[in-house]
Tab-separated table of N, CA and C in Angstrom:
chain	number	residue	atom	x	y	z
K	1	GLN	N	-1.625	6.925	-7.672
K	1	GLN	CA	-3.017	6.899	-8.121
K	1	GLN	C	-3.945	6.519	-6.957
K	2	VAL	N	-5.079	7.118	-6.977
K	2	VAL	CA	-6.113	6.807	-5.992
K	2	VAL	C	-7.355	6.344	-6.745
K	3	GLN	N	-7.897	5.227	-6.340
K	3	GLN	CA	-9.109	4.734	-6.960
K	3	GLN	C	-10.275	4.963	-5.975
K	4	LEU	N	-11.363	5.456	-6.532
K	4	LEU	CA	-12.540	5.776	-5.718
K	4	LEU	C	-13.759	5.096	-6.314
K	5	VAL	N	-14.519	4.441	-5.456
K	5	VAL	CA	-15.712	3.728	-5.920
K	5	VAL	C	-16.887	4.123	-5.015
K	6	GLU	N	-17.880	4.753	-5.644
K	6	GLU	CA	-19.074	5.165	-4.908
K	6	GLU	C	-20.123	4.048	-4.944
K	7	SER	N	-20.957	4.036	-3.945
K	7	SER	CA	-22.083	3.098	-3.906
K	7	SER	C	-23.179	3.682	-3.025
K	8	GLY	N	-24.363	3.092	-3.101
K	8	GLY	CA	-25.451	3.473	-2.227
K	8	GLY	C	-26.544	4.313	-2.874
K	9	GLY	N	-26.353	4.675	-4.127
K	9	GLY	CA	-27.365	5.466	-4.789
K	9	GLY	C	-28.617	4.656	-5.094
K	10	GLY	N	-29.662	5.319	-5.525
K	10	GLY	CA	-30.878	4.630	-5.873
K	10	GLY	C	-32.032	5.561	-6.082
K	11	LEU	N	-33.217	4.978	-6.253
K	11	LEU	CA	-34.448	5.721	-6.431
K	11	LEU	C	-35.202	5.714	-5.094
K	12	VAL	N	-35.457	6.890	-4.584
K	12	VAL	CA	-36.121	7.028	-3.295
K	12	VAL	C	-37.191	8.109	-3.370
K	13	GLN	N	-38.075	8.097	-2.400
K	13	GLN	CA	-39.108	9.098	-2.334
K	13	GLN	C	-38.630	10.311	-1.543
K	14	ALA	N	-39.213	11.428	-1.854
K	14	ALA	CA	-38.852	12.653	-1.137
K	14	ALA	C	-39.125	12.484	0.362
K	15	GLY	N	-38.216	13.009	1.145
K	15	GLY	CA	-38.375	12.966	2.586
K	15	GLY	C	-37.617	11.854	3.289
K	16	VAL	N	-37.175	10.863	2.516
K	16	VAL	CA	-36.479	9.759	3.159
K	16	VAL	C	-34.971	10.048	3.204
K	17	SER	N	-34.237	9.087	3.788
K	17	SER	CA	-32.806	9.222	3.906
K	17	SER	C	-32.087	8.203	3.040
K	18	LEU	N	-30.861	8.540	2.718
K	18	LEU	CA	-30.020	7.627	1.939
K	18	LEU	C	-28.573	7.894	2.333
K	19	ARG	N	-27.770	6.817	2.367
K	19	ARG	CA	-26.365	6.981	2.691
K	19	ARG	C	-25.505	6.489	1.529
K	20	LEU	N	-24.656	7.368	1.075
K	20	LEU	CA	-23.681	7.000	0.047
K	20	LEU	C	-22.342	6.632	0.677
K	21	SER	N	-21.658	5.760	0.012
K	21	SER	CA	-20.311	5.375	0.477
K	21	SER	C	-19.305	5.611	-0.653
K	22	CYS	N	-18.080	5.882	-0.267
K	22	CYS	CA	-16.996	6.023	-1.233
K	22	CYS	C	-15.786	5.310	-0.660
K	23	ALA	N	-15.421	4.213	-1.324
K	23	ALA	CA	-14.257	3.435	-0.873
K	23	ALA	C	-13.026	3.870	-1.667
K	24	ALA	N	-11.987	4.213	-0.930
K	24	ALA	CA	-10.752	4.663	-1.554
K	24	ALA	C	-9.696	3.578	-1.466
K	25	SER	N	-8.890	3.468	-2.518
K	25	SER	CA	-7.778	2.510	-2.517
K	25	SER	C	-6.620	3.124	-3.296
K	26	GLY	N	-5.468	2.461	-3.180
K	26	GLY	CA	-4.294	2.990	-3.837
K	26	GLY	C	-3.521	3.914	-2.922
K	27	ARG	N	-2.965	4.967	-3.472
K	27	ARG	CA	-2.140	5.896	-2.719
K	27	ARG	C	-3.004	6.886	-1.942
K	28	THR	N	-3.835	6.359	-1.046
K	28	THR	CA	-4.765	7.215	-0.324
K	28	THR	C	-4.053	8.207	0.582
K	29	PHE	N	-2.808	7.918	0.976
K	29	PHE	CA	-2.065	8.836	1.854
K	29	PHE	C	-1.695	10.112	1.096
K	30	SER	N	-1.848	10.118	-0.231
K	30	SER	CA	-1.514	11.307	-0.995
K	30	SER	C	-2.597	12.357	-0.942
K	31	SER	N	-3.737	12.038	-0.373
K	31	SER	CA	-4.818	13.017	-0.281
K	31	SER	C	-5.063	13.333	1.187
K	32	ASP	N	-5.393	14.590	1.436
K	32	ASP	CA	-5.668	15.054	2.787
K	32	ASP	C	-7.150	15.023	3.107
K	33	ALA	N	-7.956	15.092	2.084
K	33	ALA	CA	-9.398	15.213	2.322
K	33	ALA	C	-10.167	14.588	1.167
K	34	MET	N	-11.415	14.359	1.436
K	34	MET	CA	-12.323	13.833	0.436
K	34	MET	C	-13.545	14.730	0.321
K	35	GLY	N	-14.061	14.798	-0.867
K	35	GLY	CA	-15.230	15.625	-1.075
K	35	GLY	C	-16.323	14.905	-1.833
K	36	TRP	N	-17.501	15.418	-1.699
K	36	TRP	CA	-18.661	14.934	-2.478
K	36	TRP	C	-19.153	16.093	-3.367
K	37	PHE	N	-19.380	15.759	-4.587
K	37	PHE	CA	-19.972	16.680	-5.563
K	37	PHE	C	-21.193	16.027	-6.179
K	38	ARG	N	-21.998	16.819	-6.832
K	38	ARG	CA	-23.142	16.237	-7.537
K	38	ARG	C	-23.374	17.018	-8.823
K	39	GLN	N	-23.980	16.355	-9.780
K	39	GLN	CA	-24.313	16.996	-11.024
K	39	GLN	C	-25.686	16.521	-11.470
K	40	ALA	N	-26.603	17.488	-11.526
K	40	ALA	CA	-27.966	17.204	-11.979
K	40	ALA	C	-28.029	17.353	-13.498
K	41	PRO	N	-29.003	16.752	-14.137
K	41	PRO	CA	-29.122	16.837	-15.601
K	41	PRO	C	-29.208	18.298	-16.055
K	42	GLY	N	-28.394	18.650	-16.999
K	42	GLY	CA	-28.413	20.002	-17.546
K	42	GLY	C	-27.831	21.072	-16.665
K	43	LYS	N	-27.207	20.663	-15.562
K	43	LYS	CA	-26.625	21.628	-14.641
K	43	LYS	C	-25.131	21.366	-14.454
K	44	GLU	N	-24.455	22.364	-13.965
K	44	GLU	CA	-23.040	22.203	-13.692
K	44	GLU	C	-22.825	21.396	-12.413
K	45	ARG	N	-21.679	20.786	-12.362
K	45	ARG	CA	-21.314	20.064	-11.127
K	45	ARG	C	-21.216	21.041	-9.961
K	46	GLU	N	-21.713	20.631	-8.807
K	46	GLU	CA	-21.648	21.494	-7.634
K	46	GLU	C	-21.094	20.741	-6.447
K	47	PHE	N	-20.434	21.487	-5.616
K	47	PHE	CA	-19.856	20.953	-4.381
K	47	PHE	C	-20.951	20.663	-3.371
K	48	VAL	N	-20.773	19.569	-2.630
K	48	VAL	CA	-21.744	19.198	-1.609
K	48	VAL	C	-21.102	19.236	-0.207
K	49	ALA	N	-20.026	18.515	-0.008
K	49	ALA	CA	-19.416	18.431	1.312
K	49	ALA	C	-18.000	17.879	1.197
K	50	ALA	N	-17.199	18.158	2.229
K	50	ALA	CA	-15.829	17.624	2.257
K	50	ALA	C	-15.478	17.292	3.702
K	51	ILE	N	-14.509	16.393	3.830
K	51	ILE	CA	-14.056	15.978	5.147
K	51	ILE	C	-12.580	15.706	5.091
K	52	ARG	N	-11.891	16.055	6.173
K	52	ARG	CA	-10.467	15.828	6.264
K	52	ARG	C	-10.213	14.467	6.879
K	53	TRP	N	-9.290	13.735	6.318
K	53	TRP	CA	-9.046	12.378	6.793
K	53	TRP	C	-8.568	12.371	8.266
K	54	ASN	N	-7.620	13.205	8.599
K	54	ASN	CA	-7.005	13.047	9.935
K	54	ASN	C	-7.879	13.639	11.048
K	55	SER	N	-8.341	14.855	10.856
K	55	SER	CA	-9.077	15.523	11.931
K	55	SER	C	-10.564	15.262	11.913
K	56	GLY	N	-11.082	14.892	10.723
K	56	GLY	CA	-12.536	14.744	10.604
K	56	GLY	C	-13.262	16.093	10.430
K	57	SER	N	-12.496	17.145	10.266
K	57	SER	CA	-13.139	18.440	10.042
K	57	SER	C	-13.971	18.386	8.763
K	58	THR	N	-15.106	19.095	8.807
K	58	THR	CA	-16.038	19.042	7.697
K	58	THR	C	-16.313	20.411	7.108
K	59	TYR	N	-16.830	20.407	5.900
K	59	TYR	CA	-17.118	21.633	5.177
K	59	TYR	C	-18.298	21.333	4.265
K	60	TYR	N	-19.334	22.191	4.323
K	60	TYR	CA	-20.563	21.923	3.582
K	60	TYR	C	-20.968	23.082	2.677
K	61	ALA	N	-21.651	22.694	1.622
K	61	ALA	CA	-22.331	23.712	0.818
K	61	ALA	C	-23.549	24.157	1.613
K	62	GLY	N	-23.890	25.426	1.460
K	62	GLY	CA	-25.036	25.950	2.196
K	62	GLY	C	-26.339	25.253	1.886
K	63	SER	N	-26.443	24.754	0.655
K	63	SER	CA	-27.716	24.132	0.233
K	63	SER	C	-28.013	22.812	0.908
K	64	VAL	N	-26.984	22.181	1.508
K	64	VAL	CA	-27.200	20.874	2.143
K	64	VAL	C	-26.876	20.869	3.630
K	65	GLU	N	-26.280	21.937	4.116
K	65	GLU	CA	-25.908	21.970	5.538
K	65	GLU	C	-27.143	21.813	6.408
K	66	GLY	N	-27.040	20.903	7.377
K	66	GLY	CA	-28.158	20.608	8.236
K	66	GLY	C	-28.950	19.392	7.793
K	67	ARG	N	-28.877	19.043	6.526
K	67	ARG	CA	-29.563	17.837	6.022
K	67	ARG	C	-28.570	16.717	5.698
K	68	PHE	N	-27.415	17.080	5.227
K	68	PHE	CA	-26.422	16.086	4.843
K	68	PHE	C	-25.301	16.070	5.873
K	69	THR	N	-24.738	14.901	6.084
K	69	THR	CA	-23.619	14.751	6.991
K	69	THR	C	-22.530	13.896	6.334
K	70	VAL	N	-21.329	14.411	6.284
K	70	VAL	CA	-20.209	13.658	5.735
K	70	VAL	C	-19.416	13.089	6.917
K	71	SER	N	-18.957	11.849	6.758
K	71	SER	CA	-18.176	11.201	7.790
K	71	SER	C	-17.146	10.294	7.117
K	72	ARG	N	-16.233	9.795	7.937
K	72	ARG	CA	-15.227	8.882	7.350
K	72	ARG	C	-14.872	7.803	8.349
K	73	ASP	N	-14.409	6.695	7.779
K	73	ASP	CA	-13.899	5.576	8.557
K	73	ASP	C	-12.490	5.336	8.057
K	74	ASN	N	-11.504	5.828	8.814
K	74	ASN	CA	-10.141	5.754	8.343
K	74	ASN	C	-9.657	4.312	8.195
K	75	ALA	N	-10.115	3.441	9.076
K	75	ALA	CA	-9.686	2.059	9.032
K	75	ALA	C	-10.138	1.377	7.729
K	76	LYS	N	-11.254	1.832	7.192
K	76	LYS	CA	-11.799	1.251	5.969
K	76	LYS	C	-11.503	2.130	4.746
K	77	ASN	N	-10.808	3.237	4.957
K	77	ASN	CA	-10.560	4.170	3.840
K	77	ASN	C	-11.866	4.483	3.106
K	78	THR	N	-12.874	4.732	3.876
K	78	THR	CA	-14.213	4.979	3.300
K	78	THR	C	-14.794	6.256	3.831
K	79	VAL	N	-15.440	6.971	2.969
K	79	VAL	CA	-16.133	8.201	3.314
K	79	VAL	C	-17.605	8.020	3.024
K	80	TYR	N	-18.450	8.613	3.869
K	80	TYR	CA	-19.882	8.452	3.734
K	80	TYR	C	-20.560	9.814	3.570
K	81	LEU	N	-21.701	9.790	2.932
K	81	LEU	CA	-22.545	10.980	2.855
K	81	LEU	C	-23.951	10.555	3.252
K	82	GLN	N	-24.335	10.953	4.459
K	82	GLN	CA	-25.675	10.685	4.955
K	82	GLN	C	-26.582	11.805	4.494
K	83	MET	N	-27.594	11.439	3.741
K	83	MET	CA	-28.489	12.455	3.192
K	83	MET	C	-29.888	12.231	3.792
K	84	ASN	N	-30.358	13.223	4.525
K	84	ASN	CA	-31.654	13.155	5.168
K	84	ASN	C	-32.647	14.128	4.511
K	85	SER	N	-33.913	13.860	4.716
K	85	SER	CA	-34.963	14.742	4.187
K	85	SER	C	-34.725	15.084	2.728
K	86	LEU	N	-34.548	14.062	1.931
K	86	LEU	CA	-34.201	14.287	0.523
K	86	LEU	C	-35.310	15.015	-0.205
K	87	LYS	N	-34.891	15.891	-1.094
K	87	LYS	CA	-35.784	16.714	-1.900
K	87	LYS	C	-35.642	16.338	-3.370
K	88	LEU	N	-36.642	16.724	-4.156
K	88	LEU	CA	-36.574	16.438	-5.594
K	88	LEU	C	-35.288	17.038	-6.208
K	89	GLU	N	-34.913	18.215	-5.715
K	89	GLU	CA	-33.743	18.903	-6.267
K	89	GLU	C	-32.426	18.264	-5.882
K	90	ASP	N	-32.460	17.241	-5.042
K	90	ASP	CA	-31.230	16.502	-4.708
K	90	ASP	C	-30.930	15.436	-5.767
K	91	THR	N	-31.841	15.257	-6.703
K	91	THR	CA	-31.617	14.288	-7.786
K	91	THR	C	-30.389	14.675	-8.577
K	92	ALA	N	-29.432	13.750	-8.671
K	92	ALA	CA	-28.169	14.037	-9.382
K	92	ALA	C	-27.306	12.783	-9.361
K	93	VAL	N	-26.236	12.851	-10.105
K	93	VAL	CA	-25.169	11.864	-9.974
K	93	VAL	C	-24.220	12.419	-8.933
K	94	TYR	N	-23.923	11.593	-7.941
K	94	TYR	CA	-23.037	12.022	-6.853
K	94	TYR	C	-21.665	11.405	-7.037
K	95	TYR	N	-20.670	12.252	-6.919
K	95	TYR	CA	-19.269	11.841	-7.109
K	95	TYR	C	-18.488	12.093	-5.832
K	96	CYS	N	-17.582	11.187	-5.519
K	96	CYS	CA	-16.609	11.501	-4.491
K	96	CYS	C	-15.275	11.788	-5.168
K	97	ALA	N	-14.462	12.554	-4.494
K	97	ALA	CA	-13.200	12.988	-5.067
K	97	ALA	C	-12.167	13.203	-3.954
K	98	ALA	N	-10.913	13.121	-4.317
K	98	ALA	CA	-9.839	13.251	-3.338
K	98	ALA	C	-9.026	14.525	-3.634
K	99	THR	N	-8.595	15.175	-2.573
K	99	THR	CA	-7.849	16.420	-2.715
K	99	THR	C	-6.779	16.541	-1.658
K	100	ARG	N	-5.803	17.418	-1.918
K	100	ARG	CA	-4.794	17.765	-0.916
K	100	ARG	C	-5.105	19.125	-0.310
K	101	LYS	N	-6.226	19.701	-0.727
K	101	LYS	CA	-6.586	21.022	-0.223
K	101	LYS	C	-7.886	20.937	0.583
K	102	PHE	N	-7.822	21.476	1.769
K	102	PHE	CA	-9.024	21.509	2.616
K	102	PHE	C	-9.032	22.820	3.375
K	103	PRO	N	-10.203	23.507	3.484
K	103	PRO	CA	-11.417	23.131	2.778
K	103	PRO	C	-11.443	23.652	1.342
K	104	SER	N	-12.055	22.932	0.473
K	104	SER	CA	-12.211	23.403	-0.885
K	104	SER	C	-13.487	22.849	-1.472
K	105	GLY	N	-14.209	23.736	-2.133
K	105	GLY	CA	-15.415	23.340	-2.835
K	105	GLY	C	-15.221	23.538	-4.341
K	106	TRP	N	-13.974	23.692	-4.745
K	106	TRP	CA	-13.643	23.940	-6.156
K	106	TRP	C	-13.182	22.649	-6.812
K	107	GLY	N	-13.875	22.215	-7.814
K	107	GLY	CA	-13.593	20.950	-8.449
K	107	GLY	C	-12.152	20.743	-8.904
K	108	PRO	N	-11.535	21.737	-9.527
K	108	PRO	CA	-10.137	21.554	-9.994
K	108	PRO	C	-9.135	21.282	-8.864
K	109	ASP	N	-9.490	21.557	-7.635
K	109	ASP	CA	-8.602	21.234	-6.512
K	109	ASP	C	-8.573	19.739	-6.228
K	110	TYR	N	-9.508	19.008	-6.795
K	110	TYR	CA	-9.622	17.581	-6.547
K	110	TYR	C	-8.919	16.804	-7.670
K	111	ASN	N	-8.046	15.888	-7.268
K	111	ASN	CA	-7.177	15.214	-8.233
K	111	ASN	C	-7.757	13.894	-8.764
K	112	TYR	N	-8.519	13.230	-7.923
K	112	TYR	CA	-9.043	11.924	-8.297
K	112	TYR	C	-10.550	11.907	-8.089
K	113	TRP	N	-11.212	11.228	-9.006
K	113	TRP	CA	-12.673	11.185	-8.993
K	113	TRP	C	-13.178	9.766	-9.174
K	114	GLY	N	-14.298	9.498	-8.540
K	114	GLY	CA	-14.984	8.240	-8.773
K	114	GLY	C	-15.883	8.331	-9.994
K	115	GLN	N	-16.547	7.238	-10.304
K	115	GLN	CA	-17.413	7.166	-11.474
K	115	GLN	C	-18.804	7.736	-11.207
K	116	GLY	N	-19.148	7.871	-9.960
K	116	GLY	CA	-20.447	8.453	-9.624
K	116	GLY	C	-21.507	7.407	-9.333
K	117	THR	N	-22.488	7.828	-8.554
K	117	THR	CA	-23.638	6.969	-8.252
K	117	THR	C	-24.908	7.829	-8.381
K	118	GLN	N	-25.909	7.293	-9.035
K	118	GLN	CA	-27.113	8.061	-9.302
K	118	GLN	C	-28.044	8.060	-8.102
K	119	VAL	N	-28.509	9.232	-7.758
K	119	VAL	CA	-29.544	9.387	-6.738
K	119	VAL	C	-30.741	10.064	-7.394
K	120	THR	N	-31.884	9.403	-7.369
K	120	THR	CA	-33.099	9.952	-7.939
K	120	THR	C	-34.139	10.055	-6.845
K	121	VAL	N	-34.653	11.253	-6.635
K	121	VAL	CA	-35.663	11.477	-5.620
K	121	VAL	C	-36.977	11.750	-6.326
K	122	SER	N	-37.986	10.960	-6.001
K	122	SER	CA	-39.294	11.097	-6.632
K	122	SER	C	-40.324	11.621	-5.634
K	123	SER	N	-41.387	12.177	-6.164
K	123	SER	CA	-42.446	12.751	-5.303
K	123	SER	C	-43.458	11.693	-4.914
């Protein structure tokens, strides 16, 4: 089992930055990569970004590439999502998840999920 705990969400104004964290514990060696997904009210969950634990290779959704940066700290078993120039449409619950497949933006490829952290962007 892998336990994932997200943090760092909040209410922010459009244009500012926010960094999310995802702390992993348990059998973290069973996953090769971590991903971030988000789900806005009334919408389906969508892939945001992924990163491989060993190489640090990254993979982004086109909608966030250039604004969001995913990174990891292997010593802390923590993955980050730096979100810059936030827009109203970035409002969503953000989830981190663990997978053995990289790159993948498909939710069913991810075996473990956190509870999510709310990000609300206001005008």
